[in-house]
């Protein structure tokens, strides 16, 4: 196995191969991808669809002198294998050596550590401009696909590069007819017209922006790609090379169900079924999807908006179809999703934006300017905001409350269980007071017999256990950790602490905090996010001039990467035993 791949340790080795050997290399790279993905999981469809393109890129161009910038960089696995990192794919003991994205710390052939979409053309345009200032001549290549062209940053970069750069600049558009789900937006209708006309449709979006243009229909044929790339190598002006590829190529399950195989958990190759146990219970994704569908049936004003992330809350193709005109996928364009929601709320609709927490970071201005200043009552449901869900540095959701909890008028709600989650989502959609974000808990669906409130118009913490000396204020999905801490204190320190579910991540209940001064000397805050600018810091700031001490527990302001969640908490001292020991003798 890996007869050819064993000889490939750098792009220079690819250039030595003949046509038949290049085909064997593609097959062996796919075997290496199977080895990694069946055991570790990761982005399946994007990488299986771009094997030939990345082989051809390294056959024609001279990396790292010629610079290839991968958009999202979730489609760079073949590139990584070619550039000296094959052991992370063929050696099962070394699968954790490489991240799932490009990373300059791993290789000189990677230029950016990036996992968000629509960035490649902007980043590459900066490389090109700096090259021109230095009077150098290398090729600058942006490789973009999987729906990323719909992102505002990509469109801004195309607008600049096509008309303002007067030098070598190559944009490779990997057109696999997909985003994560299906594509949406006018640019993809133009791509379709270009495909159907073999690149001859008029208008041509890219030519309108000043680019030269080439179309290659055989985007999974190495020799065709080599010939096409050779035509644009060392070109002296901006050009778009539009290649048509098959997402998931080489695996029938992925070719037939492209959306489901965009990303995969570890799986059995023969059956395509996951080999990890997700459990048989409910998920917040299914709970949310079913809730929104039933809500839409009853209320024609409900409008579900997603920036190409329907799976973030379980919106299957069938549910999306059932939502009909009450569903809008704006493409990978988070700014459009939030601003559109603000406009819809102003006109009397009940918009709810659904996406992953890490992607909302791209909408700070739209939340602040377009929404919060106008105090338009949009609802936003965010998945994967927890420290223990997505752990790649490019996809962390732990910064959400520090970012959005400090914009005036924006309310961030942090539920602790299923009933509270559903009541907060209902409130967020129905209220007319503020932009309201609801964080999906990251510790699984928890049933709780305690009744959930239905009105969150006033900031009120909820005291679940009245006690003395120490008050534990445990936010969102850290509430259960607060329960554990309260039990440990009672067992080991022999007093009953107060336990509070604050519910409001962005605001504090000053009345409750003032009441704690009567018979408490210490407040402990627990939060699933970074401390700086977070919930606990608000509590500590308010009580700074009081006799009450405040100990704030959460995550540090840093970029964590591929960490073990429980080991991280241990290192930060966020354990019931550790905290109880630290306050002994109070």
Coordinates of C-alpha atoms in Angstrom, one line a residue:
X1 CA 0.0 0.0 0.0
X2 CA 1.1 3.6 -0.7
X3 CA 3.7 2.5 -3.3
X4 CA 3.7 6.0 -4.9
X5 CA 2.9 8.0 -1.8
X6 CA 5.8 6.6 0.1
X7 CA 8.0 8.4 -2.4
X8 CA 6.3 11.7 -2.1
X9 CA 7.7 13.9 0.7
X10 CA 7.4 17.3 -1.0
X11 CA 5.9 18.9 -4.1
X12 CA 9.2 18.4 -5.9
X13 CA 8.5 14.6 -5.7
X14 CA 5.1 15.1 -7.4
X15 CA 6.8 16.8 -10.4
X16 CA 8.8 13.7 -11.0
X17 CA 5.8 11.4 -11.6
X18 CA 4.4 10.5 -15.0
X19 CA 0.7 10.6 -15.9
X20 CA -0.1 7.0 -14.7
X21 CA 1.8 7.5 -11.5
X22 CA -0.1 10.7 -10.8
X23 CA -3.4 8.7 -11.1
X24 CA -2.0 6.1 -8.7
X25 CA -1.0 9.0 -6.3
X26 CA -4.6 10.2 -6.4
X27 CA -5.9 6.8 -5.5
X28 CA -3.4 6.4 -2.7
X29 CA -4.2 9.8 -1.3
X30 CA -7.9 8.8 -1.1
X31 CA -6.8 5.7 0.8
X32 CA -4.9 7.9 3.2
X33 CA -7.9 10.1 3.6
X34 CA -10.1 7.0 4.3
X35 CA -7.5 5.9 6.9
X36 CA -7.7 9.2 8.8
X37 CA -11.4 10.0 8.3
X38 CA -12.7 6.5 9.3
X39 CA -10.8 6.8 12.6
X40 CA -10.8 10.5 13.4
X41 CA -13.5 12.0 11.3
X42 CA -13.3 15.4 9.6
X43 CA -14.3 17.1 6.4
X44 CA -14.9 14.3 3.9
X45 CA -16.7 15.7 0.8
X46 CA -14.5 18.8 0.3
X47 CA -11.3 16.8 0.5
X48 CA -12.3 13.8 -1.6
X49 CA -13.5 16.2 -4.3
X50 CA -10.2 18.2 -4.6
X51 CA -7.5 15.5 -4.7
X52 CA -6.8 15.9 -8.4
X53 CA -6.9 19.6 -8.2
X54 CA -4.3 19.7 -5.4
X55 CA -2.0 17.2 -7.2
X56 CA -2.2 19.3 -10.3
X57 CA -1.5 22.5 -8.4
X58 CA 1.7 21.1 -6.9
X59 CA 2.7 19.6 -10.3
X60 CA 2.5 23.0 -12.0
X61 CA 3.3 25.5 -9.4
X62 CA 6.4 25.8 -7.1
X63 CA 5.2 25.9 -3.5
X64 CA 6.1 27.6 -1.2
X65 CA 7.6 30.2 -3.5
X66 CA 4.3 30.2 -5.3
X67 CA 1.7 30.7 -2.6
X68 CA -1.5 28.8 -2.4
X69 CA -4.2 30.1 0.0
X70 CA -7.0 27.7 0.8
X71 CA -10.4 29.1 1.6
X72 CA -11.7 27.8 4.9
X73 CA -8.8 25.4 4.5
X74 CA -11.1 22.4 5.2
X75 CA -10.3 21.2 1.7
X76 CA -6.5 21.1 2.1
X77 CA -5.9 17.5 3.2
X78 CA -4.3 16.4 -0.1
X79 CA -2.1 19.5 0.0
X80 CA -1.0 18.5 3.5
X81 CA -0.2 15.0 2.4
X82 CA 1.9 16.2 -0.5
X83 CA 3.7 18.8 1.6
X84 CA 5.4 16.4 4.0
X85 CA 2.6 15.6 6.4
X86 CA 1.4 12.2 5.1
X87 CA 2.1 10.5 8.4
X88 CA -0.9 12.2 9.9
X89 CA -3.0 10.3 7.4
X90 CA -1.3 7.0 6.7
X91 CA 0.0 6.3 10.3
X92 CA -2.9 5.6 12.6
X93 CA -0.7 6.5 15.6
X94 CA 0.0 10.0 14.3
X95 CA -3.5 11.2 13.3
X96 CA -3.4 14.0 15.8
X97 CA -0.2 15.5 14.5
X98 CA -2.0 17.7 12.0
X99 CA -5.0 20.0 12.4
X100 CA -7.9 19.8 10.0
X101 CA -6.9 23.2 8.5
X102 CA -3.9 24.9 7.1
X103 CA -1.4 25.8 9.8
X104 CA 1.9 27.8 9.3
X105 CA 3.3 26.1 12.5
X106 CA 3.1 22.8 10.6
X107 CA 4.6 23.7 7.3
X108 CA 6.1 26.4 5.2
X109 CA 3.6 25.5 2.5
X110 CA 0.8 26.9 4.7
X111 CA 0.4 30.6 5.1
X112 CA -2.6 31.1 7.3
X113 CA -4.3 29.3 10.2
X114 CA -7.9 29.8 9.1
X115 CA -11.1 27.8 9.3
X116 CA -13.8 30.4 8.5
X117 CA -15.1 31.0 5.0
X118 CA -14.7 33.5 2.2
X119 CA -11.2 34.7 3.4
X120 CA -8.8 33.3 0.8
X121 CA -9.1 36.0 -1.9
X122 CA -8.7 38.8 0.6
X123 CA -5.7 37.2 2.2
X124 CA -4.1 36.3 -1.2
X125 CA -4.7 39.9 -2.4
X126 CA -2.6 41.1 0.5
X127 CA 0.2 38.6 -0.4
X128 CA 0.0 39.8 -4.0
X129 CA 0.1 43.5 -3.1
X130 CA 3.1 42.9 -0.8
X131 CA 4.8 40.9 -3.6
X132 CA 4.4 43.8 -6.0
X133 CA 5.8 46.3 -3.5
X134 CA 8.9 44.0 -3.2
X135 CA 9.1 43.7 -7.1
X136 CA 9.0 39.9 -6.9
X137 CA 7.3 37.6 -9.4
X138 CA 5.8 34.5 -7.6
X139 CA 2.3 33.2 -8.4
X140 CA -0.4 34.0 -5.8
X141 CA -3.2 31.5 -5.9
X142 CA -6.5 31.6 -3.9
X143 CA -8.4 28.3 -3.9
X144 CA -12.1 28.8 -3.0
X145 CA -15.2 26.6 -3.1
X146 CA -18.0 25.0 -1.1
X147 CA -20.2 28.0 -1.3
X148 CA -17.7 30.4 0.0
X149 CA -18.1 32.9 -2.9
X150 CA -21.4 34.1 -1.3
X151 CA -19.5 35.5 1.7
X152 CA -19.2 39.3 1.8
X153 CA -15.4 39.2 2.3
X154 CA -15.0 37.1 -0.9
X155 CA -17.1 39.5 -2.9
X156 CA -15.3 42.5 -1.5
X157 CA -12.0 40.9 -2.4
X158 CA -13.1 40.0 -5.9
X159 CA -14.3 43.6 -6.3
X160 CA -10.9 44.9 -5.4
X161 CA -8.6 42.3 -7.0
X162 CA -10.2 42.1 -10.4
X163 CA -10.0 45.8 -11.1
X164 CA -7.2 47.1 -8.9
X165 CA -4.4 44.5 -9.1
X166 CA -2.4 44.8 -12.3
X167 CA -0.2 41.7 -11.7
X168 CA -0.3 38.0 -11.3
X169 CA -3.3 36.8 -9.3
X170 CA -5.0 33.5 -9.8
X171 CA -8.4 32.6 -8.2
X172 CA -9.4 28.9 -8.5
X173 CA -13.1 28.5 -8.1
X174 CA -13.8 24.9 -7.0
X175 CA -17.4 24.6 -8.2
X176 CA -18.9 21.4 -6.8
X177 CA -22.4 22.8 -7.0
X178 CA -22.6 22.7 -3.2
X179 CA -22.1 24.7 -0.1
X180 CA -22.4 22.7 3.1
X181 CA -26.0 22.1 2.0
X182 CA -27.3 23.3 -1.4
X183 CA -26.1 26.6 -2.8
X184 CA -28.2 29.8 -2.6
X185 CA -27.8 33.1 -4.3
X186 CA -27.4 34.7 -7.7
X187 CA -23.7 34.1 -8.1
X188 CA -24.4 30.4 -8.1
X189 CA -26.9 30.8 -10.8
X190 CA -24.2 32.5 -12.9
X191 CA -21.8 29.6 -12.1
X192 CA -24.5 27.2 -13.3
X193 CA -24.9 29.2 -16.5
X194 CA -21.2 29.1 -17.0
X195 CA -21.1 25.3 -16.5
X196 CA -23.9 24.7 -18.9
X197 CA -22.3 26.9 -21.6
X198 CA -18.8 25.5 -21.1
X199 CA -17.7 28.9 -19.7
X200 CA -19.3 31.0 -22.5
X201 CA -22.4 32.4 -20.7
X202 CA -23.0 36.1 -20.8
X203 CA -23.0 37.8 -18.4
X204 CA -20.0 36.4 -16.7
X205 CA -19.8 37.6 -13.1
X206 CA -16.0 37.4 -13.0
X207 CA -15.4 39.3 -16.2
X208 CA -17.7 42.0 -15.0
X209 CA -15.4 42.5 -12.1
X210 CA -12.3 42.8 -14.3
X211 CA -10.9 39.2 -14.2
X212 CA -9.8 37.1 -17.1
X213 CA -11.6 33.8 -17.1
X214 CA -11.0 30.1 -17.9
X215 CA -13.4 27.2 -17.5
X216 CA -12.3 23.6 -16.9
X217 CA -15.2 21.2 -16.9
X218 CA -13.0 18.2 -15.9
X219 CA -12.1 19.3 -12.4
X220 CA -11.3 15.7 -11.3
X221 CA -9.0 14.9 -14.3
X222 CA -5.4 15.5 -13.4
X223 CA -4.1 16.0 -17.0
X224 CA -6.9 18.5 -17.9
X225 CA -6.1 20.5 -14.8
X226 CA -2.4 20.5 -15.4
X227 CA -3.0 21.9 -18.9
X228 CA -5.3 24.5 -17.5
X229 CA -3.0 25.6 -14.7
X230 CA -0.1 25.8 -17.1
X231 CA -2.0 28.3 -19.1
X232 CA -2.3 30.7 -16.2
X233 CA 1.1 30.1 -14.5
X234 CA 3.1 33.3 -14.4
X235 CA 0.1 35.3 -15.8
X236 CA 0.6 39.0 -15.5
X237 CA -3.0 39.9 -14.6
X238 CA -5.9 38.6 -12.4
X239 CA -7.6 35.5 -13.7
X240 CA -10.4 33.2 -12.4
X241 CA -10.0 29.5 -13.2
X242 CA -13.4 27.9 -12.8
X243 CA -13.2 24.1 -12.3
X244 CA -16.1 21.7 -12.0
X245 CA -15.6 19.0 -9.5
X246 CA -17.6 16.3 -7.8
X247 CA -17.9 16.7 -4.0
X248 CA -17.1 13.4 -2.2
X249 CA -15.6 11.8 -5.4
X250 CA -14.5 8.2 -4.8
X251 CA -17.0 7.2 -2.2
X252 CA -20.6 6.4 -3.4
X253 CA -22.2 7.4 -0.1
X254 CA -20.6 10.8 -0.2
X255 CA -21.3 11.3 -3.9
X256 CA -25.0 10.6 -3.4
X257 CA -25.5 12.5 -0.2
X258 CA -23.2 15.4 -0.4
X259 CA -24.7 17.4 2.5
X260 CA -24.5 14.6 5.0
X261 CA -20.9 13.9 4.0
X262 CA -19.6 17.4 4.1
X263 CA -18.2 16.5 7.5
X264 CA -18.2 13.1 9.1
X265 CA -17.6 11.4 12.4
X266 CA -15.5 8.2 12.5
X267 CA -17.3 5.7 10.4
X268 CA -17.3 2.2 8.9
X269 CA -16.1 2.3 5.3
X270 CA -18.2 -0.6 4.1
X271 CA -21.5 0.6 5.5
X272 CA -20.9 4.4 5.9
X273 CA -22.4 4.2 9.4
X274 CA -20.7 6.1 12.3
X275 CA -18.6 4.0 14.7
X276 CA -19.1 6.4 17.6
X277 CA -22.1 6.1 19.8
X278 CA -24.1 9.3 19.8
X279 CA -26.7 7.8 22.1
X280 CA -30.3 7.2 21.5
X281 CA -31.7 10.2 23.4
X282 CA -32.9 13.6 22.1
X283 CA -30.5 16.2 20.8
X284 CA -30.9 19.9 20.9
X285 CA -30.7 19.9 17.1
X286 CA -33.8 17.7 16.8
X287 CA -35.6 19.5 19.6
X288 CA -35.0 22.9 17.8
X289 CA -35.9 21.7 14.4
X290 CA -39.2 20.2 15.5
X291 CA -40.0 23.3 17.6
X292 CA -39.4 25.6 14.6
X293 CA -41.4 23.5 12.3
X294 CA -44.4 23.4 14.6
X295 CA -44.0 27.1 15.4
X296 CA -44.0 27.9 11.7
X297 CA -47.2 26.0 11.1
X298 CA -49.0 28.0 13.8
X299 CA -47.4 31.4 13.1
X300 CA -47.1 32.7 9.5
X301 CA -44.9 35.6 10.8
X302 CA -42.1 33.2 11.8
X303 CA -39.0 33.5 9.5
X304 CA -36.1 31.1 9.9
X305 CA -32.9 32.4 8.5
X306 CA -29.6 30.6 8.2
X307 CA -26.2 31.6 6.7
X308 CA -25.8 28.2 5.1
X309 CA -25.9 26.4 8.4
X310 CA -29.2 24.5 8.6
X311 CA -27.7 21.5 10.2
X312 CA -26.6 23.6 13.2
X313 CA -30.1 23.1 14.5
X314 CA -31.1 19.9 12.6
X315 CA -33.0 21.5 9.7
X316 CA -33.0 18.6 7.4
X317 CA -33.9 19.0 3.7
X318 CA -37.4 17.7 4.5
X319 CA -37.9 20.2 7.2
X320 CA -36.5 23.0 5.1
X321 CA -39.0 22.1 2.4
X322 CA -41.8 22.0 4.9
X323 CA -40.9 25.5 6.1
X324 CA -41.3 26.8 2.5
X325 CA -41.3 30.6 2.3
X326 CA -40.7 30.8 6.0
X327 CA -37.2 29.6 5.5
X328 CA -34.3 31.6 4.0
X329 CA -30.8 30.4 3.4
X330 CA -28.7 33.5 2.5
X331 CA -25.6 31.5 1.7
X332 CA -22.4 31.8 3.6
X333 CA -23.2 35.4 4.5
X334 CA -23.6 35.9 8.2
X335 CA -23.7 39.7 7.9
X336 CA -26.6 39.4 5.5
X337 CA -28.4 37.0 7.9
X338 CA -28.3 39.3 10.8
X339 CA -29.1 42.6 8.9
X340 CA -31.9 40.9 7.0
X341 CA -33.3 39.6 10.3
X342 CA -33.2 43.2 11.7
X343 CA -35.1 44.4 8.6
X344 CA -37.7 41.6 8.8
X345 CA -38.3 42.4 12.5
X346 CA -38.8 46.1 11.7
X347 CA -41.5 45.1 9.2
X348 CA -43.3 42.9 11.7
X349 CA -42.0 39.4 11.0
X350 CA -40.5 37.2 13.8
X351 CA -37.1 36.3 12.5
X352 CA -34.9 33.7 14.1
X353 CA -31.3 33.3 12.9
X354 CA -29.7 29.9 13.4
X355 CA -26.0 29.1 13.1
X356 CA -22.9 28.0 15.0
X357 CA -21.5 30.3 17.6
X358 CA -18.1 30.6 16.0
X359 CA -19.6 32.1 12.8
X360 CA -21.6 34.8 14.6
X361 CA -18.3 36.4 15.3
X362 CA -18.4 37.7 11.8
X363 CA -21.5 39.9 12.5
X364 CA -20.3 42.2 15.2
X365 CA -21.1 45.3 13.2
X366 CA -24.5 44.1 12.0
X367 CA -25.5 43.1 15.6
X368 CA -24.3 46.5 16.9
X369 CA -25.2 48.9 14.1
X370 CA -28.0 47.3 12.1
X371 CA -29.8 45.6 15.0
X372 CA -28.9 46.8 18.6
X373 CA -28.9 50.5 18.0
X374 CA -32.4 50.1 16.5
X375 CA -33.3 47.6 19.2
X376 CA -35.0 45.4 16.7
X377 CA -36.2 42.2 18.4
X378 CA -34.5 39.5 16.4
X379 CA -33.9 36.0 17.9
X380 CA -30.6 34.2 17.4
X381 CA -30.1 30.5 18.3
X382 CA -26.4 29.5 18.6
X383 CA -25.0 26.0 18.7
X384 CA -21.5 25.0 19.7
X385 CA -20.9 27.8 22.1
X386 CA -19.6 25.4 24.7
X387 CA -16.0 24.7 25.5
X388 CA -16.5 21.0 25.0
X389 CA -18.1 20.9 21.6
X390 CA -15.8 22.3 18.9
X391 CA -12.2 22.4 20.0
X392 CA -10.2 23.5 16.9
X393 CA -8.8 26.9 17.3
X394 CA -10.6 28.1 14.2
X395 CA -14.0 27.1 15.5
X396 CA -14.2 28.0 19.1
X397 CA -17.5 29.4 20.4
X398 CA -16.3 30.4 23.8
X399 CA -16.0 34.1 23.0
X400 CA -19.6 34.7 22.3
X401 CA -20.7 36.2 25.6
X402 CA -17.7 38.4 25.9
X403 CA -18.4 39.8 22.4
X404 CA -22.1 40.1 22.3
X405 CA -22.9 40.3 26.0
X406 CA -21.2 43.8 26.0
X407 CA -23.3 45.3 23.2
X408 CA -26.0 47.6 24.6
X409 CA -29.6 46.2 24.1
X410 CA -28.3 42.7 23.2
X411 CA -29.5 40.1 25.6
X412 CA -27.8 36.7 25.9
X413 CA -29.7 33.9 27.5
X414 CA -28.0 30.7 28.8
X415 CA -30.4 27.9 29.5
X416 CA -29.5 25.0 31.8
X417 CA -31.9 22.3 30.6
X418 CA -34.4 21.3 27.9
X419 CA -37.5 23.0 29.4
X420 CA -35.6 26.2 30.0
X421 CA -34.1 26.2 26.6
X422 CA -37.5 25.9 24.9
X423 CA -39.0 28.6 27.1
X424 CA -36.1 30.9 26.2
X425 CA -36.4 30.2 22.5
X426 CA -40.1 30.9 22.6
X427 CA -39.5 34.1 24.6
X428 CA -36.8 35.3 22.2
X429 CA -39.0 34.9 19.2
X430 CA -42.1 36.4 20.7
X431 CA -40.6 39.3 22.7
X432 CA -40.5 42.8 21.2
X433 CA -37.8 44.3 23.5
X434 CA -34.3 43.4 22.4
X435 CA -32.1 41.4 20.1
X436 CA -31.9 38.1 22.0
X437 CA -29.4 35.3 21.7
X438 CA -30.1 31.9 23.1
X439 CA -27.1 29.6 23.6
X440 CA -27.7 25.9 23.1
X441 CA -26.3 24.0 26.1
X442 CA -23.2 21.9 25.3
X443 CA -23.6 19.2 27.8
X444 CA -26.5 17.2 26.3
X445 CA -30.2 17.3 26.8
X446 CA -31.0 17.5 30.5
X447 CA -34.5 17.0 31.8
X448 CA -35.3 18.9 35.0
X449 CA -38.5 18.8 37.0
X450 CA -38.2 22.4 38.0
X451 CA -40.5 24.6 36.1
X452 CA -39.0 27.0 33.7
X453 CA -40.1 30.7 33.5
X454 CA -41.7 32.0 30.4
X455 CA -40.9 35.7 30.7
X456 CA -37.3 37.0 30.6
X457 CA -38.2 40.6 30.1
X458 CA -36.7 41.6 33.5
X459 CA -33.2 40.5 34.5
X460 CA -33.8 38.2 37.5
X461 CA -31.5 35.4 38.7
X462 CA -33.1 32.3 40.0
X463 CA -32.1 31.0 43.4
X464 CA -32.4 27.2 43.2
X465 CA -31.0 26.6 46.7
X466 CA -30.9 29.1 49.6
X467 CA -27.9 28.7 51.9
X468 CA -25.2 30.7 53.6
X469 CA -21.5 31.8 53.5
X470 CA -20.9 30.9 49.8
X471 CA -23.1 31.6 46.8
X472 CA -22.5 29.7 43.6
X473 CA -23.7 31.4 40.5
X474 CA -23.4 28.9 37.7
X475 CA -24.2 30.0 34.2
X476 CA -25.9 27.9 31.5
X477 CA -24.5 24.5 30.9
X478 CA -22.1 25.0 33.8
X479 CA -25.1 25.0 36.1
X480 CA -24.8 21.2 36.6
X481 CA -21.2 21.8 37.6
X482 CA -22.5 24.3 40.1
X483 CA -24.9 21.6 41.5
X484 CA -22.0 19.3 41.9
X485 CA -19.9 21.9 43.6
X486 CA -22.8 22.7 46.0
X487 CA -23.0 19.1 46.9
X488 CA -19.3 18.8 47.5
X489 CA -19.2 21.8 49.7
X490 CA -22.1 20.5 51.8
X491 CA -20.4 17.1 52.2
X492 CA -16.8 18.3 52.8
X493 CA -17.3 21.7 54.4
X494 CA -20.5 20.9 56.2
X495 CA -22.7 23.9 55.3
X496 CA -25.3 24.5 52.6
X497 CA -24.2 27.1 50.0
X498 CA -26.6 29.1 47.9
X499 CA -27.0 27.9 44.4
X500 CA -28.1 30.4 41.7
X501 CA -29.1 29.9 38.0
X502 CA -28.4 33.4 36.6
X503 CA -30.0 32.6 33.2
X504 CA -28.9 36.0 31.8
X505 CA -25.3 35.8 30.5
X506 CA -25.2 39.4 29.4
X507 CA -26.7 41.1 32.4
X508 CA -26.6 41.0 36.2
X509 CA -29.4 41.0 38.8
X510 CA -28.2 43.7 41.2
X511 CA -31.1 43.1 43.6
X512 CA -30.1 39.4 44.1
X513 CA -26.4 40.3 44.4
X514 CA -27.2 43.0 47.1
X515 CA -29.3 40.4 49.0
X516 CA -26.3 38.0 49.1
X517 CA -24.4 40.6 51.2
X518 CA -26.5 39.7 54.2
X519 CA -25.2 36.3 55.0
X520 CA -22.5 35.5 52.5
X521 CA -18.8 36.3 52.4
X522 CA -17.9 34.7 49.0
X523 CA -19.5 34.4 45.6
X524 CA -18.2 31.8 43.1
X525 CA -19.1 32.3 39.4
X526 CA -18.8 29.5 36.9
X527 CA -19.2 30.1 33.2
X528 CA -18.6 28.3 29.9
X529 CA -16.6 31.0 28.2
X530 CA -13.7 33.3 28.7
X531 CA -13.5 35.4 31.9
X532 CA -12.4 38.7 30.4
X533 CA -15.5 40.6 29.5
X534 CA -17.7 37.7 30.5
X535 CA -20.4 37.1 33.1
X536 CA -18.3 36.7 36.2
X537 CA -16.4 39.9 35.5
X538 CA -19.6 41.8 35.6
X539 CA -20.5 40.3 39.0
X540 CA -17.0 41.1 40.3
X541 CA -17.1 44.6 39.0
X542 CA -20.5 45.3 40.6
X543 CA -19.4 44.0 44.0
X544 CA -15.9 45.5 43.9
X545 CA -16.6 48.0 46.7
X546 CA -18.5 45.5 48.9
X547 CA -17.2 43.2 51.6
X548 CA -18.2 40.2 49.4
X549 CA -15.3 38.4 47.8
X550 CA -15.8 37.1 44.3
X551 CA -13.9 34.2 42.7
X552 CA -14.5 34.0 39.0
X553 CA -14.0 30.6 37.2
X554 CA -14.0 30.3 33.4
X555 CA -11.6 30.1 30.5
X556 CA -8.6 32.3 29.9
X557 CA -8.4 34.8 27.1
X558 CA -6.4 32.7 24.6
X559 CA -6.7 30.7 21.5
X560 CA -7.0 27.1 22.7
X561 CA -6.5 24.4 20.1
X562 CA -7.4 20.7 19.9
X563 CA -7.5 20.4 23.7
X564 CA -9.1 17.7 25.9
X565 CA -12.0 19.6 27.6
X566 CA -11.9 17.9 30.9
X567 CA -8.1 18.2 31.1
X568 CA -8.5 21.9 30.4
X569 CA -10.9 22.3 33.3
X570 CA -8.5 20.5 35.5
X571 CA -5.7 22.8 34.6
X572 CA -7.9 25.8 35.3
X573 CA -8.9 24.5 38.7
X574 CA -12.6 24.2 37.7
X575 CA -13.4 21.0 39.6
X576 CA -15.7 20.6 42.5
X577 CA -13.0 19.1 44.7
X578 CA -10.4 21.8 43.7
X579 CA -12.8 24.7 44.3
X580 CA -14.1 23.3 47.6
X581 CA -10.5 22.8 48.8
X582 CA -9.6 26.4 47.9
X583 CA -12.4 27.8 50.0
X584 CA -12.0 25.6 53.0
X585 CA -12.0 27.6 56.3
X586 CA -14.0 30.4 54.9

